[in-house]
Amino acid sequence: MHDVPPQQKGRRPPGPLTAGLAKDGKAMYHYAMEGNLMKRQRIQYLWGMLALMLLVYILLHDLLGGTLFAHEPLDSYTLQALAWREGRLSLGQDYPWLDLATYQGDWYVSFPPFPSVVMLPLTYLFGENTPNNLLIILYAMGTAALAYLCLCRRGVKPPAAAFLSLFYVLGSNMCWMSTSGGVWFQAQALNMLLLTGCLLAALDGHRATAYALVALAVGCRPFSICAFLPLFVYFYQADRKAGLSPWGCLKKQLPCLILPACIGGGYMWYNYARFGNPLEFGHNYLPEFLEAPDGQFHLSYLLENLRNILLRPVTITAGGRLEFPYFNGFLFYVANPLYLLLFIQVFRDGRAKHMDGLRWALLLAMAAELLLLCVHKTFGGWQFGARYTVDMLPMVLAYLLLQKDRPLPFHEKAIGLFAIAFNLYGALAMTFLFA
């Protein structure tokens, strides 16, 4: 017989338990390695996506005349921040190129105040020449990054998550809006950033943060208040699944509403201090609405606005050129094709009988916000597409994310590529063809 090596003497051969532990350890090692690889891949695609967006904006601003670091003068938020520094709520003088409210012989910014809060620290660094063109790019890139993280949280693979995030921002009217730091576009870009951040906070279970971000978004676009409904239903459903009673679900939500209530109270005080009305941000005192027989909001505007955004098309001339209206919008689902993905998903959910309370809450909130926007006298003025409908895109994304581990089928790739190409065209067309 062969001698047993000294180190093997007295040892038993490996039994089933030892072999099983070794196998489990090897599996855990491979699982950890796959996790590290996936984490590294997610980071790589995130930074790659942001680098691509930055390159797009550098090239666009080069074509627009080297305006990347310039100050866009159509910016009443910077003027408001400067007025606050002097202890004034009004601007003290007229700026004819801006939409200013006239009230009791003075001039006021006619938009909700939160974008001015963001501008305030920038005025200490740059004075009246804030880099608002660069700021709105950061809003757009931040929105894409948050959307990417939301998609990854729901199991979407990094390449698909990066593509859908680009689709979400550059494949919507935000592509054109984010090339200019004008007052209207700042509000919508910051609103989109905050609501996308709310979605990520909700997915991570940070309730108070999610509610507070919606409240801040209301300070950019007031009709974003509609987003409170699906957010409430989302947390309510989660608590019911955890075994809480209906009353217990409600009680758990109440502390999370304290901060949003304080933010809303700040808006109401600000409105009352300026216009004597806690619900008046100033738009009713714009000359165009003071002179309108039916004012700023009226049901008589509803059908015309719905016709414009549902039926008014983009046409092609005999010479092969595109023709589209650039006042009051055209087909919103062509201008923002992410809605096409929503329509397809709603149809599939209805056919599969997956329509639950949260899905209905999201659809109801989007429909309510769309109708509120359509009873406004105008639907966006000078624009490419139907820019008001960008305000609901975070809720569209929220609906799409209800499908966990979402794949990226061919039709979504095709729609996304069309959306990005069409909106890049729009960003250039609004400058070189219709300026």
C-alpha positions as a LaTeX table, in Angstrom:
\begin{tabular}{lrrr}
\hline
Residue & $x$ (\AA) & $y$ (\AA) & $z$ (\AA) \\
\hline
Met1 & 0.00 & 0.00 & 0.00 \\
His2 & 1.04 & 3.56 & $-0.66$ \\
Asp3 & 1.85 & 5.68 & 2.32 \\
Val4 & $-0.74$ & 8.31 & 3.20 \\
Pro5 & 0.78 & 11.80 & 3.11 \\
Pro6 & 1.33 & 13.17 & 6.62 \\
Gln7 & $-1.08$ & 16.07 & 6.08 \\
Gln8 & $-3.88$ & 13.62 & 5.16 \\
Lys9 & $-3.44$ & 11.32 & 8.14 \\
Gly10 & $-6.38$ & 11.27 & 10.51 \\
Arg11 & $-8.68$ & 13.11 & 8.06 \\
Arg12 & $-11.96$ & 11.76 & 6.89 \\
Pro13 & $-12.87$ & 11.95 & 3.22 \\
Pro14 & $-15.18$ & 14.89 & 2.46 \\
Gly15 & $-18.79$ & 14.00 & 3.23 \\
Pro16 & $-22.02$ & 15.29 & 1.73 \\
Leu17 & $-22.18$ & 18.23 & 4.15 \\
Thr18 & $-18.64$ & 19.41 & 3.41 \\
Ala19 & $-19.17$ & 19.03 & $-0.33$ \\
Gly20 & $-22.46$ & 20.95 & $-0.11$ \\
Leu21 & $-20.85$ & 23.81 & 1.78 \\
Ala22 & $-18.06$ & 23.98 & $-0.78$ \\
Lys23 & $-20.62$ & 24.07 & $-3.59$ \\
Asp24 & $-22.64$ & 26.79 & $-1.84$ \\
Gly25 & $-19.50$ & 28.83 & $-1.24$ \\
Lys26 & $-18.55$ & 28.58 & $-4.88$ \\
Ala27 & $-22.06$ & 29.66 & $-5.92$ \\
Met28 & $-21.96$ & 32.63 & $-3.53$ \\
Tyr29 & $-18.59$ & 33.64 & $-4.95$ \\
His30 & $-19.92$ & 33.58 & $-8.52$ \\
Tyr31 & $-23.06$ & 35.47 & $-7.43$ \\
Ala32 & $-20.94$ & 38.16 & $-5.79$ \\
Met33 & $-18.74$ & 38.43 & $-8.87$ \\
Glu34 & $-21.81$ & 38.77 & $-11.11$ \\
Gly35 & $-23.19$ & 41.43 & $-8.79$ \\
Asn36 & $-19.95$ & 43.41 & $-8.93$ \\
Leu37 & $-19.88$ & 43.07 & $-12.71$ \\
Met38 & $-23.49$ & 44.30 & $-13.00$ \\
Lys39 & $-22.76$ & 47.22 & $-10.66$ \\
Arg40 & $-19.71$ & 48.20 & $-12.70$ \\
Gln41 & $-21.72$ & 47.89 & $-15.91$ \\
Arg42 & $-24.48$ & 50.12 & $-14.52$ \\
Ile43 & $-21.96$ & 52.80 & $-13.60$ \\
Gln44 & $-20.28$ & 52.60 & $-17.00$ \\
Tyr45 & $-23.55$ & 52.99 & $-18.90$ \\
Leu46 & $-24.67$ & 55.83 & $-16.65$ \\
Trp47 & $-21.53$ & 57.87 & $-17.27$ \\
Gly48 & $-21.49$ & 56.92 & $-20.93$ \\
Met49 & $-25.08$ & 58.14 & $-21.33$ \\
Leu50 & $-24.31$ & 61.43 & $-19.58$ \\
Ala51 & $-21.18$ & 61.94 & $-21.69$ \\
Leu52 & $-23.21$ & 61.39 & $-24.84$ \\
Met53 & $-25.82$ & 63.92 & $-23.70$ \\
Leu54 & $-23.13$ & 66.46 & $-22.91$ \\
Leu55 & $-21.63$ & 65.99 & $-26.36$ \\
Val56 & $-25.05$ & 66.53 & $-27.96$ \\
Tyr57 & $-25.55$ & 69.77 & $-26.05$ \\
Ile58 & $-22.04$ & 71.03 & $-26.85$ \\
Leu59 & $-22.65$ & 70.42 & $-30.55$ \\
Leu60 & $-26.13$ & 71.98 & $-30.47$ \\
His61 & $-24.93$ & 75.10 & $-28.71$ \\
Asp62 & $-22.03$ & 75.38 & $-31.13$ \\
Leu63 & $-24.57$ & 75.42 & $-33.98$ \\
Leu64 & $-26.67$ & 77.93 & $-32.04$ \\
Gly65 & $-23.74$ & 80.34 & $-31.89$ \\
Gly66 & $-21.61$ & 79.21 & $-28.95$ \\
Thr67 & $-24.31$ & 79.80 & $-26.33$ \\
Leu68 & $-23.46$ & 76.99 & $-23.88$ \\
Phe69 & $-22.21$ & 79.31 & $-21.11$ \\
Ala70 & $-24.26$ & 82.34 & $-22.14$ \\
His71 & $-27.09$ & 83.94 & $-20.20$ \\
Glu72 & $-30.50$ & 83.71 & $-21.85$ \\
Pro73 & $-32.17$ & 87.12 & $-21.28$ \\
Leu74 & $-35.69$ & 85.62 & $-21.29$ \\
Asp75 & $-35.18$ & 84.72 & $-17.64$ \\
Ser76 & $-37.39$ & 86.34 & $-15.04$ \\
Tyr77 & $-36.24$ & 83.93 & $-12.32$ \\
Thr78 & $-32.83$ & 85.57 & $-12.10$ \\
Leu79 & $-34.50$ & 88.99 & $-11.86$ \\
Gln80 & $-36.76$ & 87.71 & $-9.08$ \\
Ala81 & $-33.80$ & 86.32 & $-7.15$ \\
Leu82 & $-32.00$ & 89.67 & $-7.45$ \\
Ala83 & $-35.14$ & 91.45 & $-6.23$ \\
Trp84 & $-35.32$ & 89.15 & $-3.20$ \\
Arg85 & $-31.76$ & 90.07 & $-2.34$ \\
Glu86 & $-32.90$ & 93.70 & $-2.23$ \\
Gly87 & $-35.88$ & 92.82 & $-0.04$ \\
Arg88 & $-38.51$ & 93.27 & $-2.77$ \\
Leu89 & $-41.25$ & 90.91 & $-3.98$ \\
Ser90 & $-41.83$ & 92.94 & $-7.14$ \\
Leu91 & $-39.35$ & 93.73 & $-9.89$ \\
Gly92 & $-39.86$ & 97.48 & $-9.61$ \\
Gln93 & $-39.80$ & 98.10 & $-13.36$ \\
Asp94 & $-41.09$ & 96.65 & $-16.61$ \\
Tyr95 & $-39.09$ & 94.29 & $-18.79$ \\
Pro96 & $-41.10$ & 94.30 & $-22.03$ \\
Trp97 & $-39.57$ & 91.08 & $-23.40$ \\
Leu98 & $-40.81$ & 89.06 & $-20.39$ \\
Asp99 & $-44.25$ & 87.79 & $-19.34$ \\
Leu100 & $-44.73$ & 89.99 & $-16.28$ \\
Ala101 & $-47.86$ & 90.46 & $-14.20$ \\
Thr102 & $-48.98$ & 94.05 & $-13.71$ \\
Tyr103 & $-50.65$ & 94.66 & $-10.36$ \\
Gln104 & $-51.32$ & 97.94 & $-8.55$ \\
Gly105 & $-48.78$ & 99.85 & $-10.63$ \\
Asp106 & $-45.90$ & 97.40 & $-10.22$ \\
Trp107 & $-44.46$ & 94.44 & $-12.12$ \\
Tyr108 & $-44.21$ & 90.89 & $-10.81$ \\
Val109 & $-42.89$ & 87.57 & $-12.04$ \\
Ser110 & $-45.97$ & 85.68 & $-13.17$ \\
Phe111 & $-44.63$ & 82.19 & $-12.54$ \\
Pro112 & $-44.39$ & 80.03 & $-9.38$ \\
Pro113 & $-41.30$ & 80.79 & $-7.31$ \\
Phe114 & $-39.25$ & 77.62 & $-6.85$ \\
Pro115 & $-36.95$ & 78.08 & $-9.90$ \\
Ser116 & $-36.06$ & 81.49 & $-8.45$ \\
Val117 & $-34.99$ & 79.73 & $-5.23$ \\
Val118 & $-32.51$ & 77.68 & $-7.29$ \\
Met119 & $-31.30$ & 80.84 & $-9.02$ \\
Leu120 & $-30.75$ & 82.73 & $-5.78$ \\
Pro121 & $-27.31$ & 81.29 & $-4.85$ \\
Leu122 & $-26.19$ & 81.59 & $-8.48$ \\
Thr123 & $-26.82$ & 85.34 & $-8.42$ \\
Tyr124 & $-24.16$ & 85.68 & $-5.71$ \\
Leu125 & $-21.64$ & 84.09 & $-8.07$ \\
Phe126 & $-22.71$ & 85.49 & $-11.44$ \\
Gly127 & $-24.93$ & 88.49 & $-10.67$ \\
Glu128 & $-27.56$ & 89.07 & $-13.34$ \\
Asn129 & $-25.67$ & 86.93 & $-15.90$ \\
Thr130 & $-26.47$ & 83.52 & $-14.47$ \\
Pro131 & $-25.46$ & 80.60 & $-16.75$ \\
Asn132 & $-29.07$ & 79.54 & $-17.24$ \\
Asn133 & $-28.35$ & 77.74 & $-20.52$ \\
Leu134 & $-25.90$ & 75.49 & $-18.70$ \\
Leu135 & $-28.25$ & 75.11 & $-15.74$ \\
Ile136 & $-31.10$ & 73.75 & $-17.83$ \\
Ile137 & $-28.70$ & 71.26 & $-19.42$ \\
Leu138 & $-27.83$ & 70.05 & $-15.92$ \\
Tyr139 & $-31.55$ & 69.71 & $-15.20$ \\
Ala140 & $-31.99$ & 67.57 & $-18.32$ \\
Met141 & $-28.94$ & 65.41 & $-17.65$ \\
Gly142 & $-29.97$ & 64.99 & $-14.02$ \\
Thr143 & $-33.43$ & 63.91 & $-15.17$ \\
Ala144 & $-31.94$ & 61.28 & $-17.49$ \\
Ala145 & $-29.67$ & 60.02 & $-14.69$ \\
Leu146 & $-32.61$ & 59.68 & $-12.28$ \\
Ala147 & $-34.70$ & 57.90 & $-14.92$ \\
Tyr148 & $-31.79$ & 55.52 & $-15.53$ \\
Leu149 & $-31.57$ & 54.69 & $-11.83$ \\
Cys150 & $-35.34$ & 54.12 & $-11.68$ \\
Leu151 & $-35.16$ & 51.72 & $-14.62$ \\
Cys152 & $-32.24$ & 49.83 & $-13.09$ \\
Arg153 & $-34.13$ & 49.58 & $-9.79$ \\
Arg154 & $-36.91$ & 47.80 & $-11.67$ \\
Gly155 & $-34.57$ & 45.26 & $-13.22$ \\
Val156 & $-34.02$ & 46.84 & $-16.65$ \\
Lys157 & $-30.58$ & 45.96 & $-18.01$ \\
Pro158 & $-28.11$ & 48.88 & $-18.27$ \\
Pro159 & $-28.04$ & 49.16 & $-22.11$ \\
Ala160 & $-31.84$ & 49.26 & $-22.28$ \\
Ala161 & $-32.06$ & 51.60 & $-19.28$ \\
Ala162 & $-29.64$ & 54.04 & $-20.90$ \\
Phe163 & $-31.55$ & 54.00 & $-24.18$ \\
Leu164 & $-34.94$ & 54.51 & $-22.51$ \\
Ser165 & $-33.53$ & 57.36 & $-20.41$ \\
Leu166 & $-32.27$ & 59.11 & $-23.55$ \\
Phe167 & $-35.67$ & 58.47 & $-25.11$ \\
Tyr168 & $-37.33$ & 60.00 & $-22.03$ \\
Val169 & $-35.39$ & 63.28 & $-22.26$ \\
Leu170 & $-33.92$ & 63.77 & $-25.74$ \\
Gly171 & $-36.83$ & 61.94 & $-27.37$ \\
Ser172 & $-39.33$ & 64.45 & $-25.97$ \\
Asn173 & $-39.92$ & 68.17 & $-26.35$ \\
Met174 & $-37.51$ & 68.59 & $-23.44$ \\
Cys175 & $-34.76$ & 68.14 & $-26.06$ \\
Trp176 & $-35.58$ & 71.51 & $-27.62$ \\
Met177 & $-36.51$ & 73.21 & $-24.35$ \\
Ser178 & $-33.23$ & 72.22 & $-22.70$ \\
Thr179 & $-31.24$ & 74.21 & $-25.26$ \\
Ser180 & $-32.46$ & 77.50 & $-23.80$ \\
Gly181 & $-32.55$ & 78.83 & $-20.24$ \\
Gly182 & $-35.72$ & 80.83 & $-20.89$ \\
Val183 & $-38.20$ & 81.20 & $-18.05$ \\
Trp184 & $-40.84$ & 78.85 & $-19.49$ \\
Phe185 & $-38.35$ & 76.06 & $-20.15$ \\
Gln186 & $-36.59$ & 76.32 & $-16.80$ \\
Ala187 & $-39.87$ & 75.70 & $-15.01$ \\
Gln188 & $-40.69$ & 72.62 & $-17.07$ \\
Ala189 & $-37.17$ & 71.18 & $-16.92$ \\
Leu190 & $-36.94$ & 71.58 & $-13.15$ \\
Asn191 & $-40.44$ & 70.15 & $-12.77$ \\
Met192 & $-39.43$ & 67.07 & $-14.77$ \\
Leu193 & $-36.27$ & 66.67 & $-12.69$ \\
Leu194 & $-38.17$ & 66.88 & $-9.39$ \\
Leu195 & $-40.93$ & 64.47 & $-10.41$ \\
Thr196 & $-38.40$ & 61.94 & $-11.73$ \\
Gly197 & $-36.56$ & 62.28 & $-8.42$ \\
Cys198 & $-39.88$ & 61.66 & $-6.68$ \\
Leu199 & $-40.26$ & 58.42 & $-8.63$ \\
Leu200 & $-36.82$ & 57.23 & $-7.54$ \\
Ala201 & $-37.52$ & 58.20 & $-3.92$ \\
Ala202 & $-40.80$ & 56.28 & $-4.02$ \\
Leu203 & $-39.11$ & 53.16 & $-5.42$ \\
Asp204 & $-36.56$ & 53.36 & $-2.61$ \\
Gly205 & $-39.29$ & 53.82 & 0.02 \\
His206 & $-38.38$ & 57.39 & 1.00 \\
Arg207 & $-41.91$ & 58.63 & 1.48 \\
Ala208 & $-41.36$ & 62.05 & 2.98 \\
Thr209 & $-38.78$ & 62.87 & 0.31 \\
Ala210 & $-41.10$ & 61.73 & $-2.48$ \\
Tyr211 & $-43.98$ & 63.86 & $-1.23$ \\
Ala212 & $-41.70$ & 66.87 & $-0.69$ \\
Leu213 & $-40.36$ & 66.64 & $-4.25$ \\
Val214 & $-43.91$ & 66.75 & $-5.64$ \\
Ala215 & $-44.58$ & 69.82 & $-3.50$ \\
Leu216 & $-41.46$ & 71.50 & $-4.90$ \\
Ala217 & $-42.56$ & 70.56 & $-8.42$ \\
Val218 & $-45.87$ & 72.37 & $-7.80$ \\
Gly219 & $-43.72$ & 75.46 & $-7.27$ \\
Cys220 & $-42.59$ & 75.04 & $-10.89$ \\
Arg221 & $-45.76$ & 73.78 & $-12.58$ \\
Pro222 & $-48.89$ & 74.05 & $-10.37$ \\
Phe223 & $-50.79$ & 71.23 & $-12.07$ \\
Ser224 & $-48.12$ & 68.80 & $-10.90$ \\
Ile225 & $-50.31$ & 68.64 & $-7.81$ \\
Cys226 & $-52.07$ & 65.82 & $-9.70$ \\
Ala227 & $-49.04$ & 63.59 & $-9.01$ \\
Phe228 & $-49.98$ & 63.40 & $-5.33$ \\
Leu229 & $-52.82$ & 60.99 & $-6.14$ \\
Pro230 & $-50.81$ & 58.10 & $-7.65$ \\
Leu231 & $-48.06$ & 58.63 & $-5.08$ \\
Phe232 & $-50.58$ & 58.25 & $-2.26$ \\
Val233 & $-52.09$ & 55.13 & $-3.89$ \\
Tyr234 & $-48.62$ & 53.61 & $-4.39$ \\
Phe235 & $-47.75$ & 53.84 & $-0.70$ \\
Tyr236 & $-51.27$ & 52.86 & 0.34 \\
Gln237 & $-51.10$ & 49.66 & $-1.73$ \\
Ala238 & $-47.66$ & 48.85 & $-0.32$ \\
Asp239 & $-48.97$ & 49.18 & 3.24 \\
Arg240 & $-52.04$ & 47.07 & 2.51 \\
Lys241 & $-49.81$ & 44.31 & 1.13 \\
Ala242 & $-47.80$ & 44.54 & 4.35 \\
Gly243 & $-50.97$ & 43.78 & 6.32 \\
Leu244 & $-52.00$ & 47.22 & 7.58 \\
Ser245 & $-55.65$ & 48.14 & 7.88 \\
Pro246 & $-57.03$ & 50.96 & 5.69 \\
Trp247 & $-56.97$ & 53.32 & 8.66 \\
Gly248 & $-53.44$ & 52.20 & 9.53 \\
Cys249 & $-52.35$ & 52.96 & 5.96 \\
Leu250 & $-53.78$ & 56.45 & 6.20 \\
Lys251 & $-52.15$ & 57.14 & 9.57 \\
Lys252 & $-48.77$ & 56.03 & 8.23 \\
Gln253 & $-49.03$ & 58.55 & 5.40 \\
Leu254 & $-49.97$ & 61.58 & 7.50 \\
Pro255 & $-46.50$ & 62.40 & 8.95 \\
Cys256 & $-45.07$ & 62.34 & 5.41 \\
Leu257 & $-47.44$ & 65.13 & 4.40 \\
Ile258 & $-46.18$ & 67.64 & 6.99 \\
Leu259 & $-43.25$ & 68.91 & 4.91 \\
Pro260 & $-45.31$ & 69.21 & 1.68 \\
Ala261 & $-47.94$ & 71.10 & 3.66 \\
Cys262 & $-45.28$ & 73.53 & 4.90 \\
Ile263 & $-43.98$ & 74.01 & 1.36 \\
Gly264 & $-47.51$ & 74.62 & 0.10 \\
Gly265 & $-48.09$ & 77.06 & 2.94 \\
Gly266 & $-44.97$ & 78.95 & 1.84 \\
Tyr267 & $-46.36$ & 79.26 & $-1.69$ \\
Met268 & $-49.69$ & 80.51 & $-0.37$ \\
Trp269 & $-48.03$ & 83.12 & 1.84 \\
Tyr270 & $-45.90$ & 84.29 & $-1.07$ \\
Asn271 & $-48.94$ & 84.60 & $-3.34$ \\
Tyr272 & $-50.95$ & 86.44 & $-0.70$ \\
Ala273 & $-48.09$ & 88.85 & $-0.01$ \\
Arg274 & $-47.88$ & 89.74 & $-3.70$ \\
Phe275 & $-51.48$ & 89.60 & $-4.93$ \\
Gly276 & $-53.71$ & 89.33 & $-1.85$ \\
Asn277 & $-54.77$ & 85.82 & $-2.98$ \\
Pro278 & $-53.09$ & 82.64 & $-1.66$ \\
Leu279 & $-53.84$ & 80.78 & $-4.91$ \\
Glu280 & $-52.66$ & 83.48 & $-7.35$ \\
Phe281 & $-49.17$ & 83.03 & $-8.80$ \\
Gly282 & $-49.63$ & 86.03 & $-11.10$ \\
His283 & $-50.65$ & 84.70 & $-14.51$ \\
Asn284 & $-54.15$ & 86.15 & $-14.23$ \\
Tyr285 & $-52.54$ & 89.60 & $-14.24$ \\
Leu286 & $-50.72$ & 89.13 & $-17.54$ \\
Pro287 & $-52.01$ & 91.65 & $-20.11$ \\
Glu288 & $-53.09$ & 88.90 & $-22.54$ \\
Phe289 & $-55.38$ & 87.37 & $-19.92$ \\
Leu290 & $-56.63$ & 90.66 & $-18.52$ \\
Glu291 & $-57.81$ & 91.51 & $-22.03$ \\
Ala292 & $-59.31$ & 88.06 & $-22.76$ \\
Pro293 & $-63.12$ & 88.00 & $-22.36$ \\
Asp294 & $-62.99$ & 84.54 & $-20.74$ \\
Gly295 & $-59.79$ & 85.07 & $-18.77$ \\
Gln296 & $-56.91$ & 82.62 & $-18.38$ \\
Phe297 & $-58.95$ & 79.45 & $-17.76$ \\
His298 & $-62.32$ & 78.64 & $-19.27$ \\
Leu299 & $-64.14$ & 75.56 & $-20.54$ \\
Ser300 & $-64.58$ & 77.26 & $-23.90$ \\
Tyr301 & $-60.86$ & 76.65 & $-24.58$ \\
Leu302 & $-61.09$ & 72.89 & $-23.98$ \\
Leu303 & $-62.24$ & 71.51 & $-27.33$ \\
Glu304 & $-59.94$ & 73.69 & $-29.44$ \\
Asn305 & $-56.87$ & 72.70 & $-27.43$ \\
Leu306 & $-57.84$ & 69.03 & $-27.50$ \\
Arg307 & $-58.32$ & 69.21 & $-31.27$ \\
Asn308 & $-54.87$ & 70.76 & $-31.69$ \\
Ile309 & $-52.94$ & 68.20 & $-29.66$ \\
Leu310 & $-54.97$ & 65.15 & $-30.73$ \\
Leu311 & $-55.65$ & 65.82 & $-34.41$ \\
Arg312 & $-53.44$ & 68.63 & $-35.77$ \\
Pro313 & $-50.69$ & 66.84 & $-37.73$ \\
Val314 & $-47.24$ & 67.45 & $-39.13$ \\
Thr315 & $-47.49$ & 67.50 & $-42.93$ \\
Ile316 & $-45.02$ & 67.10 & $-45.78$ \\
Thr317 & $-45.06$ & 69.57 & $-48.68$ \\
Ala318 & $-44.71$ & 68.66 & $-52.35$ \\
Gly319 & $-41.06$ & 69.68 & $-52.06$ \\
Gly320 & $-40.51$ & 67.20 & $-49.21$ \\
Arg321 & $-40.30$ & 69.75 & $-46.38$ \\
Leu322 & $-42.00$ & 69.30 & $-43.04$ \\
Glu323 & $-44.69$ & 71.76 & $-42.06$ \\
Phe324 & $-46.01$ & 71.99 & $-38.52$ \\
Pro325 & $-47.80$ & 74.63 & $-36.44$ \\
Tyr326 & $-45.60$ & 76.27 & $-33.83$ \\
Phe327 & $-48.36$ & 77.91 & $-31.81$ \\
Asn328 & $-50.62$ & 75.91 & $-29.48$ \\
Gly329 & $-49.10$ & 72.56 & $-30.35$ \\
Phe330 & $-49.60$ & 69.59 & $-32.63$ \\
Leu331 & $-50.01$ & 65.82 & $-32.11$ \\
Phe332 & $-48.62$ & 65.36 & $-28.60$ \\
Tyr333 & $-47.96$ & 61.63 & $-29.05$ \\
Val334 & $-45.81$ & 62.37 & $-32.12$ \\
Ala335 & $-43.97$ & 65.19 & $-30.39$ \\
Asn336 & $-43.50$ & 63.04 & $-27.27$ \\
Pro337 & $-43.61$ & 59.43 & $-28.50$ \\
Leu338 & $-43.14$ & 57.96 & $-25.02$ \\
Tyr339 & $-46.92$ & 58.28 & $-24.90$ \\
Leu340 & $-47.12$ & 55.66 & $-27.65$ \\
Leu341 & $-45.41$ & 53.20 & $-25.31$ \\
Leu342 & $-47.96$ & 54.15 & $-22.66$ \\
Phe343 & $-50.90$ & 53.49 & $-24.98$ \\
Ile344 & $-49.48$ & 50.09 & $-25.97$ \\
Gln345 & $-48.86$ & 49.13 & $-22.34$ \\
Val346 & $-52.34$ & 50.21 & $-21.22$ \\
Phe347 & $-53.87$ & 48.11 & $-24.01$ \\
Arg348 & $-51.83$ & 45.09 & $-22.94$ \\
Asp349 & $-52.66$ & 45.56 & $-19.27$ \\
Gly350 & $-56.35$ & 45.88 & $-20.07$ \\
Arg351 & $-56.32$ & 42.74 & $-22.21$ \\
Ala352 & $-54.43$ & 40.81 & $-19.51$ \\
Lys353 & $-56.72$ & 42.22 & $-16.77$ \\
His354 & $-53.79$ & 43.78 & $-14.89$ \\
Met355 & $-55.48$ & 47.13 & $-14.32$ \\
Asp356 & $-55.14$ & 47.72 & $-10.57$ \\
Gly357 & $-55.69$ & 50.78 & $-8.40$ \\
Leu358 & $-52.26$ & 52.28 & $-9.03$ \\
Arg359 & $-52.54$ & 52.01 & $-12.79$ \\
Trp360 & $-55.96$ & 53.66 & $-12.71$ \\
Ala361 & $-54.64$ & 56.38 & $-10.37$ \\
Leu362 & $-51.78$ & 57.19 & $-12.76$ \\
Leu363 & $-54.12$ & 57.34 & $-15.75$ \\
Leu364 & $-56.62$ & 59.47 & $-13.83$ \\
Ala365 & $-53.90$ & 61.88 & $-12.71$ \\
Met366 & $-52.56$ & 62.23 & $-16.27$ \\
Ala367 & $-56.05$ & 62.73 & $-17.70$ \\
Ala368 & $-56.90$ & 65.33 & $-15.05$ \\
Glu369 & $-53.69$ & 67.27 & $-15.68$ \\
Leu370 & $-54.21$ & 67.16 & $-19.44$ \\
Leu371 & $-57.76$ & 68.51 & $-19.10$ \\
Leu372 & $-56.58$ & 71.26 & $-16.75$ \\
Leu373 & $-53.92$ & 72.25 & $-19.28$ \\
Cys374 & $-56.50$ & 72.24 & $-22.07$ \\
Val375 & $-58.79$ & 74.74 & $-20.33$ \\
His376 & $-55.92$ & 77.22 & $-20.44$ \\
Lys377 & $-56.27$ & 79.92 & $-23.08$ \\
Thr378 & $-53.13$ & 78.80 & $-24.93$ \\
Phe379 & $-51.39$ & 75.45 & $-25.13$ \\
Gly380 & $-47.82$ & 76.56 & $-25.08$ \\
Gly381 & $-47.50$ & 79.49 & $-27.46$ \\
Trp382 & $-44.38$ & 79.39 & $-29.65$ \\
Gln383 & $-43.02$ & 75.86 & $-29.46$ \\
Phe384 & $-42.03$ & 72.65 & $-31.16$ \\
Gly385 & $-44.58$ & 69.94 & $-30.45$ \\
Ala386 & $-46.83$ & 70.10 & $-27.42$ \\
Arg387 & $-44.49$ & 71.07 & $-24.64$ \\
Tyr388 & $-47.11$ & 71.20 & $-21.88$ \\
Thr389 & $-47.54$ & 67.43 & $-22.17$ \\
Val390 & $-43.91$ & 66.98 & $-21.09$ \\
Asp391 & $-45.15$ & 67.72 & $-17.57$ \\
Met392 & $-46.87$ & 64.31 & $-17.43$ \\
Leu393 & $-43.94$ & 62.25 & $-18.74$ \\
Pro394 & $-42.73$ & 61.31 & $-15.22$ \\
Met395 & $-46.13$ & 59.68 & $-14.61$ \\
Val396 & $-45.84$ & 57.93 & $-18.00$ \\
Leu397 & $-42.47$ & 56.56 & $-16.90$ \\
Ala398 & $-43.99$ & 55.50 & $-13.57$ \\
Tyr399 & $-46.68$ & 53.54 & $-15.39$ \\
Leu400 & $-44.16$ & 51.81 & $-17.65$ \\
Leu401 & $-42.07$ & 50.85 & $-14.62$ \\
Leu402 & $-44.95$ & 48.87 & $-13.17$ \\
Gln403 & $-43.76$ & 46.12 & $-15.51$ \\
Lys404 & $-40.72$ & 44.78 & $-13.67$ \\
Asp405 & $-37.66$ & 43.59 & $-15.64$ \\
Arg406 & $-39.00$ & 45.51 & $-18.61$ \\
Pro407 & $-37.52$ & 44.26 & $-21.92$ \\
Leu408 & $-36.71$ & 46.50 & $-24.87$ \\
Pro409 & $-38.53$ & 45.03 & $-27.88$ \\
Phe410 & $-37.86$ & 46.15 & $-31.44$ \\
His411 & $-40.88$ & 48.46 & $-31.69$ \\
Glu412 & $-39.75$ & 50.42 & $-28.61$ \\
Lys413 & $-36.26$ & 50.80 & $-30.09$ \\
Ala414 & $-37.77$ & 52.03 & $-33.36$ \\
Ile415 & $-40.10$ & 54.50 & $-31.63$ \\
Gly416 & $-37.28$ & 55.72 & $-29.41$ \\
Leu417 & $-34.90$ & 56.32 & $-32.32$ \\
Phe418 & $-37.62$ & 58.20 & $-34.19$ \\
Ala419 & $-38.37$ & 60.28 & $-31.08$ \\
Ile420 & $-34.75$ & 61.32 & $-30.57$ \\
Ala421 & $-34.18$ & 62.12 & $-34.26$ \\
Phe422 & $-37.45$ & 64.07 & $-34.54$ \\
Asn423 & $-36.82$ & 66.15 & $-31.44$ \\
Leu424 & $-33.20$ & 66.88 & $-32.39$ \\
Tyr425 & $-34.61$ & 68.14 & $-35.69$ \\
Gly426 & $-37.10$ & 70.25 & $-33.73$ \\
Ala427 & $-34.35$ & 71.77 & $-31.59$ \\
Leu428 & $-32.56$ & 72.94 & $-34.73$ \\
Ala429 & $-35.67$ & 73.84 & $-36.73$ \\
Met430 & $-36.98$ & 76.21 & $-34.05$ \\
Thr431 & $-33.72$ & 78.14 & $-34.26$ \\
Phe432 & $-32.84$ & 78.09 & $-37.95$ \\
Leu433 & $-36.24$ & 77.86 & $-39.63$ \\
Phe434 & $-38.77$ & 79.50 & $-37.32$ \\
Ala435 & $-36.82$ & 81.87 & $-35.07$ \\
\hline
\end{tabular}
